[in-house]
Coordinates of C-alpha atoms and ligand atoms in Angstrom, one line a residue:
X1 CA 4.4 6.9 19.7
X2 CA 7.9 5.7 20.9
X3 CA 10.3 3.1 20.8
X4 CA 9.4 2.6 24.3
X5 CA 6.2 1.1 23.5
X6 CA 7.4 -1.4 21.8
X7 CA 10.1 -2.8 24.2
X8 CA 7.6 -3.0 26.8
X9 CA 6.0 -6.0 24.9
X10 CA 9.2 -7.4 23.9
X11 CA 9.9 -8.1 27.3
X12 CA 7.1 -9.1 29.0
X13 CA 6.8 -11.3 25.6
X14 CA 9.0 -14.9 26.0
X15 CA 13.5 -14.9 24.7
X16 CA 16.7 -12.8 25.5
X17 CA 16.3 -9.3 24.8
X18 CA 19.2 -8.7 22.4
X19 CA 21.5 -11.7 20.9
X20 CA 24.6 -10.6 20.2
X21 CA 28.1 -12.5 19.3
X22 CA 31.9 -11.4 19.4
X23 CA 33.4 -9.7 16.6
X24 CA 35.8 -12.7 16.5
X25 CA 33.0 -15.4 16.9
X26 CA 33.0 -17.6 13.5
X27 CA 30.0 -16.3 10.3
X28 CA 28.9 -20.1 10.9
X29 CA 28.9 -19.5 14.7
X30 CA 26.7 -16.5 13.8
X31 CA 24.6 -18.3 11.4
X32 CA 24.1 -20.9 13.9
X33 CA 22.9 -17.9 16.4
X34 CA 20.4 -16.3 14.3
X35 CA 18.7 -19.8 13.4
X36 CA 18.8 -20.8 17.4
X37 CA 16.5 -17.7 18.0
X38 CA 14.9 -17.0 14.6
X39 CA 16.0 -14.1 14.8
X40 CA 17.6 -12.2 10.6
X41 CA 20.3 -10.2 12.7
X42 CA 22.8 -10.4 15.4
X43 CA 24.9 -7.0 17.1
X44 CA 28.7 -7.8 17.9
X45 CA 29.0 -4.8 21.2
X46 CA 31.9 -4.0 21.8
X47 CA 33.5 -4.3 25.5
X48 CA 31.6 -1.2 26.6
X49 CA 28.8 -3.0 25.6
X50 CA 28.6 -0.2 22.8
X51 CA 28.1 -0.9 19.7
X52 CA 30.3 -1.9 17.5
X53 CA 28.9 -3.4 13.9
X54 CA 25.9 -5.6 13.1
X55 CA 25.4 -8.5 11.0
X56 CA 22.1 -10.1 9.6
X57 CA 21.5 -12.8 7.7
X58 CA 21.6 -10.9 3.8
X59 CA 25.2 -10.1 5.3
X60 CA 26.0 -14.1 5.6
X61 CA 24.2 -15.0 1.5
X62 CA 25.9 -12.1 0.0
X63 CA 29.8 -12.8 1.0
X64 CA 28.7 -16.9 0.4
X65 CA 27.8 -15.4 -3.3
X66 CA 30.9 -13.6 -3.3
X67 CA 33.5 -15.6 -2.4
X68 CA 31.7 -19.4 -1.6
X69 CA 30.9 -21.2 1.7
X70 CA 34.4 -20.2 2.9
X71 CA 33.7 -17.4 4.3
X72 CA 31.5 -19.2 7.1
X73 CA 35.0 -19.9 8.5
X74 CA 36.0 -16.0 8.8
X75 CA 35.6 -14.3 11.7
X76 CA 32.2 -11.8 12.1
X77 CA 34.3 -9.0 12.6
X78 CA 35.4 -9.1 8.5
X79 CA 31.2 -9.6 7.2
X80 CA 29.8 -6.6 9.3
X81 CA 28.7 -3.8 9.1
X82 CA 30.7 -1.3 11.1
X83 CA 28.5 1.7 10.7
X84 CA 25.4 1.3 12.4
X85 CA 22.2 3.4 13.2
X86 CA 20.9 2.6 16.3
X87 CA 17.9 5.2 18.4
X88 CA 17.1 5.1 21.6
X89 CA 13.8 4.2 23.7
X90 CA 12.5 8.2 23.3
X91 CA 13.0 7.8 19.6
X92 CA 10.1 7.7 17.3
X93 CA 8.2 4.5 16.9
X94 CA 8.0 6.9 12.6
X95 CA 11.6 7.7 12.9
X96 CA 12.7 3.8 13.7
X97 CA 10.3 3.4 9.7
X98 CA 12.1 6.6 8.3
X99 CA 15.2 5.2 9.5
X100 CA 15.3 1.4 8.2
X101 CA 13.6 2.7 4.5
X102 CA 16.2 5.9 3.8
X103 CA 18.8 3.0 5.3
X104 CA 16.9 -0.4 3.2
X105 CA 17.3 -2.2 7.0
X106 CA 15.3 -3.7 9.0
X107 CA 17.6 -3.9 12.2
X108 CA 17.8 -1.1 14.1
X109 CA 19.9 -1.2 17.8
X110 CA 18.4 0.5 20.2
X111 CA 21.0 2.2 22.1
X112 CA 21.0 3.3 26.6
X113 CA 22.5 7.6 27.0
X114 CA 25.9 5.8 27.3
X115 CA 25.1 4.0 23.5
X116 CA 25.7 0.5 25.3
X117 CA 23.5 -1.4 23.7
X118 CA 19.6 -2.0 25.4
X119 CA 18.1 -4.6 22.8
X120 CA 17.1 -4.5 18.1
X121 CA 14.1 -3.4 17.4
X122 CA 13.4 -5.4 13.7
X123 CA 11.1 -4.0 11.2
X124 CA 8.4 -6.9 12.1
X125 CA 7.9 -5.2 15.5
X126 CA 6.8 -2.5 14.5
X127 CA 4.6 -3.9 11.6
X128 CA 2.9 -5.4 14.8
X129 CA 2.5 -2.5 16.8
X130 CA 0.9 -0.2 13.7
X131 CA -1.3 -3.7 12.3
X132 CA -2.7 -3.5 16.7
X133 CA -3.1 0.4 16.4
X134 CA -5.4 0.0 13.0
X135 CA -7.1 -2.7 14.9
X136 CA -7.5 -0.7 18.1
X137 CA -9.4 2.1 15.9
X138 CA -11.1 0.5 14.1
X139 CA -12.1 -0.9 16.7
X140 CA -12.9 2.1 18.4
X141 CA -14.3 3.2 15.4
X142 CA -17.5 0.1 16.2
X143 CA -18.3 1.5 19.6
X144 CA -18.6 5.2 18.7
X145 CA -20.7 3.8 15.3
X146 CA -22.6 1.4 17.8
X147 CA -23.2 3.9 19.8
X148 CA -24.2 6.9 17.5
Ligands
AMP201 P1 18.9 -6.4 7.3 O1 17.5 -5.1 6.5 O2 19.2 -5.1 8.3 O3 18.7 -7.5 7.6 O4 20.1 -5.7 6.4 C1 19.8 -6.0 5.9 C2 21.8 -4.4 5.2 O5 22.4 -3.3 6.5 C3 22.8 -5.5 5.7 O6 24.4 -5.1 5.4 C4 23.2 -5.0 7.1 O7 23.6 -5.5 8.0 C5 22.7 -4.1 7.3 N1 22.1 -3.0 8.6 C6 21.8 -3.7 9.4 N2 20.5 -2.6 11.0 C7 21.6 -1.6 9.9 C8 21.3 -1.0 11.0 N3 21.1 -0.2 12.0 N4 22.1 0.2 10.1 C9 22.7 -0.4 9.7 N5 23.1 -1.2 9.1 C10 22.1 -1.9 8.7

């Protein structure tokens, strides 16, 4: 199972594929986007579509705790994580889970072969896929038991 399976599921659903903000946007503007789209992280893209950074709700909460609410008027570039772990549509879901577990984050931008942002997948997308897989397996097993 690869990231492509998750992307197909998401694209048949609602909403934009990846919510982005400019690095010059304020943290407050980014926080509004998180609330508006009910998501946990926004990606900051470069002019060429590459990934420049990621800003998650955790970054915002941590910086408010460290320096206070004034951080909300700072530019996103001062708070975002710059060293972003990405994946491609061909990455396996197991590999994505390993990267999330190892890096202790819940979001991974998906990039194409030119490193341009395609989408973002969250741990919620991965868990949803797993639950569906387990349910499918259980149904198959039940059918097998009833017919044998
Ligand atoms: P999260 O669990 O995704 O809310 O993020 C926890 C921390 O990891 C925050 O500091 C994020 O900026 C950072 N982070 C989130 N996703 C990634 C990623 N794919 N690569 C590197 N850092 C990330």
